Amino acid sequence: MTKKSFLSAILLSLLLHCPVEGQQRPIMDELGRTVKAPVSPRRIVSLAPSITEILFALGFNEEIAGVTSFSDFPGAALSKPRIGSFVSPSMEMMVSLKPDLIVAIQDGNRWETIERLSHLGFPVYVIDPKGWKGTLKTIEQMGNAFGKREESKRILDDMMKKKDRIVSLTRSLPSPRVFYQMGLSPVVTAGPGTLADDLIRMAGGRNIAENEPTPYPAYNTETVMLKAPEVIVLTSMERERDHTHLVKMWRDWK
């Protein structure tokens, strides 16, 4: 083989093995589904605020083509096109964005939405984080699947350092009983196996729903008061609504 033909063979080999725009490969999502996704996604649609936050943390920005209504972190997410709520996103809006990758979440997005998008030919990668450890695994797998392995390692290292710091600061403190309200009507809380439950424990608290048989049990006010929480954390996706009355209600009950 001549020197020229040898160099040509090396160049051809490099071209065949280097990712190019539009190139796809099969990856497995967290449900065990094989998804034919781009090696380097260029137009990503996120179907949940948590997904949006992870994508930005992994270093995506210009590649994010659309997000759900309440995706407000980081600040750059506010300028992205809105596709509606993560429970009922607009199919027309998602299709119009021409995504080359859609990232969904098992615990939140409707399965019919995922199936319909898949049937339309869009690659839909589904995450399924369970608790703190599951969230770490999700970030690692997303980094591996989307070509952001080093970025995901950096995120995980930072999260573990912060967790260790918080645990060390609260280890010797009293453990208050905590009620985490994440639904208004009905009142829904976070039970065992959820990220909120793990975070409460890491912060030195005791979740009043830690022994419930389901991850997201519904409570009435009487049940909450019988469990005598010392700390109440209020969360809601209804950002425009004034929640002063909720604070007053719990204080009056106490």
Coordinates of C-alpha atoms in Angstrom, one line a residue:
M1 CA 0.0 0.0 0.0
T2 CA 1.4 3.4 -1.0
K3 CA 1.7 6.2 1.5
K4 CA -1.1 8.1 -0.2
S5 CA -3.5 5.2 -0.2
F6 CA -2.7 4.5 3.5
L7 CA -3.5 8.1 4.5
S8 CA -6.7 7.9 2.4
A9 CA -7.7 4.8 4.2
I10 CA -7.2 6.4 7.6
L11 CA -9.2 9.5 6.6
L12 CA -12.0 7.3 5.4
S13 CA -12.1 5.4 8.6
L14 CA -12.2 8.6 10.7
L15 CA -15.0 10.0 8.6
L16 CA -17.0 6.8 9.0
H17 CA -16.6 6.8 12.8
C18 CA -17.1 10.5 13.5
P19 CA -20.6 11.7 14.4
V20 CA -22.1 14.0 11.8
E21 CA -25.2 16.2 12.0
G22 CA -28.3 14.1 11.5
Q23 CA -26.5 10.8 12.3
Q24 CA -28.6 8.5 14.6
R25 CA -28.0 5.6 16.9
P26 CA -30.1 3.3 19.0
I27 CA -30.2 4.2 22.7
M28 CA -32.2 2.7 25.6
D29 CA -34.3 4.9 27.8
E30 CA -35.1 4.3 31.4
L31 CA -38.2 2.2 30.6
G32 CA -36.0 -0.2 28.5
R33 CA -37.3 1.1 25.2
T34 CA -34.9 1.4 22.3
V35 CA -35.0 4.9 20.8
K36 CA -33.3 5.8 17.6
A37 CA -32.0 9.2 18.6
P38 CA -29.5 11.7 17.1
V39 CA -25.9 11.4 18.2
S40 CA -25.8 15.2 18.6
P41 CA -29.4 16.5 19.2
R42 CA -30.1 19.9 17.6
R43 CA -33.8 20.4 18.4
I44 CA -34.8 19.0 21.8
V45 CA -38.3 19.4 23.3
S46 CA -38.6 18.9 27.0
L47 CA -41.9 17.6 28.5
A48 CA -41.3 18.6 32.1
P49 CA -39.7 21.4 34.1
S50 CA -37.3 18.9 35.8
I51 CA -36.1 17.7 32.4
T52 CA -35.6 21.3 31.2
E53 CA -33.4 21.9 34.3
I54 CA -31.3 18.8 33.6
L55 CA -30.8 19.6 29.9
F56 CA -29.5 23.1 30.7
A57 CA -27.2 21.7 33.4
L58 CA -25.8 19.3 30.8
G59 CA -24.9 22.2 28.7
F60 CA -27.8 22.3 26.2
N61 CA -29.2 25.8 25.4
E62 CA -29.5 26.7 21.8
E63 CA -30.5 23.0 21.1
I64 CA -33.6 23.3 23.4
A65 CA -36.5 24.0 21.0
G66 CA -39.4 23.9 23.4
V67 CA -40.3 23.5 27.1
T68 CA -43.5 23.2 29.2
S69 CA -45.4 26.1 30.7
F70 CA -43.7 26.1 34.1
S71 CA -40.2 25.6 33.0
D72 CA -38.6 28.7 34.6
F73 CA -35.2 27.5 35.7
P74 CA -32.6 28.5 34.8
G75 CA -33.6 31.9 33.6
A76 CA -32.7 31.1 30.0
A77 CA -35.7 28.6 29.9
L78 CA -38.1 31.6 30.1
S79 CA -37.2 32.6 26.5
K80 CA -38.0 29.1 25.1
P81 CA -41.2 28.4 23.1
R82 CA -44.0 27.0 25.3
I83 CA -45.7 23.7 24.4
G84 CA -48.3 23.8 27.2
S85 CA -48.5 21.9 30.5
F86 CA -46.5 18.7 31.0
V87 CA -49.9 16.9 31.6
S88 CA -51.5 18.2 28.4
P89 CA -48.9 19.6 26.0
S90 CA -50.0 20.9 22.6
M91 CA -49.4 18.2 20.0
E92 CA -49.6 20.8 17.2
M93 CA -47.0 23.0 18.9
M94 CA -44.6 20.1 19.4
V95 CA -44.9 18.9 15.8
S96 CA -44.4 22.5 14.5
L97 CA -41.1 22.7 16.4
K98 CA -39.7 19.8 14.3
P99 CA -37.8 18.2 17.2
D100 CA -35.1 15.6 16.6
L101 CA -35.4 14.5 20.2
I102 CA -38.2 14.6 22.8
V103 CA -37.5 13.9 26.4
A104 CA -40.5 12.8 28.6
I105 CA -41.0 11.6 32.1
Q106 CA -42.9 8.5 33.1
D107 CA -44.2 10.0 36.4
G108 CA -46.1 13.0 34.9
N109 CA -46.5 12.8 31.2
R110 CA -49.5 10.9 29.8
W111 CA -48.6 7.6 28.1
E112 CA -50.9 8.4 25.2
T113 CA -48.9 11.5 24.5
I114 CA -45.7 9.5 24.4
E115 CA -47.2 6.9 22.2
R116 CA -48.7 9.4 19.8
L117 CA -45.4 11.3 19.4
S118 CA -43.6 8.0 18.8
H119 CA -46.1 6.9 16.2
L120 CA -45.5 10.2 14.4
G121 CA -41.9 9.2 14.1
F122 CA -40.4 11.4 16.8
P123 CA -37.7 9.8 19.0
V124 CA -39.1 10.0 22.6
Y125 CA -36.6 9.3 25.4
V126 CA -38.4 8.6 28.7
I127 CA -36.8 9.1 32.0
D128 CA -38.1 7.4 35.2
P129 CA -36.3 8.8 38.3
K130 CA -37.2 7.3 41.6
G131 CA -36.0 9.3 44.6
W132 CA -32.5 10.7 45.1
K133 CA -30.5 7.8 43.8
G134 CA -32.9 7.4 40.9
T135 CA -32.4 11.1 40.0
L136 CA -28.6 10.7 40.0
K137 CA -29.0 7.6 37.8
T138 CA -31.2 9.6 35.4
I139 CA -28.7 12.4 35.0
E140 CA -25.9 10.0 34.4
Q141 CA -27.9 8.1 31.8
M142 CA -29.0 11.2 30.0
G143 CA -25.4 12.4 29.9
N144 CA -24.3 9.1 28.4
A145 CA -27.2 9.0 25.9
F146 CA -26.9 12.6 24.7
G147 CA -23.1 12.9 24.4
K148 CA -22.7 14.8 27.7
R149 CA -20.9 12.3 29.8
E150 CA -18.3 14.6 31.3
E151 CA -21.0 17.3 32.0
S152 CA -23.1 14.7 33.9
K153 CA -20.1 13.6 36.0
R154 CA -19.5 17.2 37.0
I155 CA -23.2 17.6 38.0
L156 CA -23.2 14.4 40.0
D157 CA -20.0 15.4 41.8
D158 CA -21.5 18.8 42.7
M159 CA -24.8 17.3 43.9
M160 CA -23.0 14.7 46.1
K161 CA -20.8 17.4 47.7
K162 CA -23.9 19.6 48.5
K163 CA -25.7 16.6 49.9
D164 CA -22.8 15.6 52.2
R165 CA -22.6 19.2 53.4
I166 CA -26.3 19.4 54.2
V167 CA -26.3 16.1 56.0
S168 CA -23.3 17.1 58.1
L169 CA -24.9 20.3 59.1
T170 CA -28.2 18.7 60.2
R171 CA -27.0 15.5 61.7
S172 CA -26.9 16.7 65.3
L173 CA -30.1 18.8 65.0
P174 CA -33.6 17.9 66.1
S175 CA -35.7 16.2 63.3
P176 CA -38.9 18.2 62.8
R177 CA -42.0 16.5 61.3
V178 CA -42.5 17.8 57.8
F179 CA -45.6 18.0 55.6
Y180 CA -44.8 18.6 51.9
Q181 CA -48.0 19.8 50.1
M182 CA -47.7 19.5 46.3
G183 CA -51.4 19.6 45.3
L184 CA -54.2 22.0 46.2
S185 CA -57.4 20.2 45.3
P186 CA -57.1 17.5 46.4
V187 CA -54.3 18.0 48.9
V188 CA -51.5 15.7 47.7
T189 CA -48.2 15.0 49.4
A190 CA -44.9 13.2 48.6
G191 CA -44.6 9.7 50.2
P192 CA -41.9 7.1 50.3
G193 CA -39.6 6.6 47.3
T194 CA -40.0 10.2 46.0
L195 CA -37.3 12.7 45.7
A196 CA -39.1 15.1 48.1
D197 CA -39.1 12.4 50.7
D198 CA -35.4 11.8 50.4
L199 CA -34.6 15.5 50.4
I200 CA -36.6 16.0 53.6
R201 CA -34.6 13.2 55.3
M202 CA -31.3 14.6 54.0
A203 CA -32.2 18.0 55.4
G204 CA -32.8 16.5 58.8
G205 CA -36.6 16.2 58.8
R206 CA -39.1 13.4 59.1
N207 CA -41.8 13.2 56.4
I208 CA -45.2 12.7 58.0
A209 CA -46.1 10.6 54.9
E210 CA -43.0 8.4 55.0
N211 CA -45.0 5.2 55.8
E212 CA -47.8 5.6 53.3
P213 CA -48.3 2.7 50.8
T214 CA -48.3 5.0 47.8
P215 CA -45.7 7.6 46.6
Y216 CA -48.3 10.4 46.3
P217 CA -51.1 10.0 48.8
A218 CA -54.0 12.4 49.1
Y219 CA -54.7 13.9 52.5
N220 CA -57.5 16.0 54.0
T221 CA -56.7 18.7 56.5
E222 CA -57.8 16.6 59.5
T223 CA -55.3 13.9 58.6
V224 CA -52.5 16.4 58.3
M225 CA -53.3 17.9 61.7
L226 CA -53.5 14.5 63.3
K227 CA -49.9 13.9 62.1
A228 CA -48.9 17.2 63.8
P229 CA -46.3 18.6 61.3
E230 CA -43.9 21.1 62.7
V231 CA -42.9 22.4 59.3
I232 CA -45.2 22.7 56.2
V233 CA -43.8 23.2 52.8
L234 CA -46.2 24.6 50.2
T235 CA -45.6 24.0 46.5
S236 CA -47.8 24.6 43.5
M237 CA -47.7 24.9 39.7
E238 CA -50.4 27.7 39.9
R239 CA -47.8 30.5 39.9
E240 CA -50.2 33.3 39.3
R241 CA -52.5 32.3 42.2
D242 CA -52.2 34.0 45.6
H243 CA -51.5 31.3 48.2
T244 CA -51.8 33.6 51.2
H245 CA -55.1 32.0 52.1
L246 CA -53.3 28.6 52.3
V247 CA -50.7 29.9 54.7
K248 CA -53.5 31.4 56.8
M249 CA -55.5 28.2 56.7
W250 CA -52.7 26.0 58.1
R251 CA -51.9 28.6 60.7
D252 CA -55.5 28.8 61.8
W253 CA -55.7 25.0 62.0
K254 CA -52.6 24.9 64.2

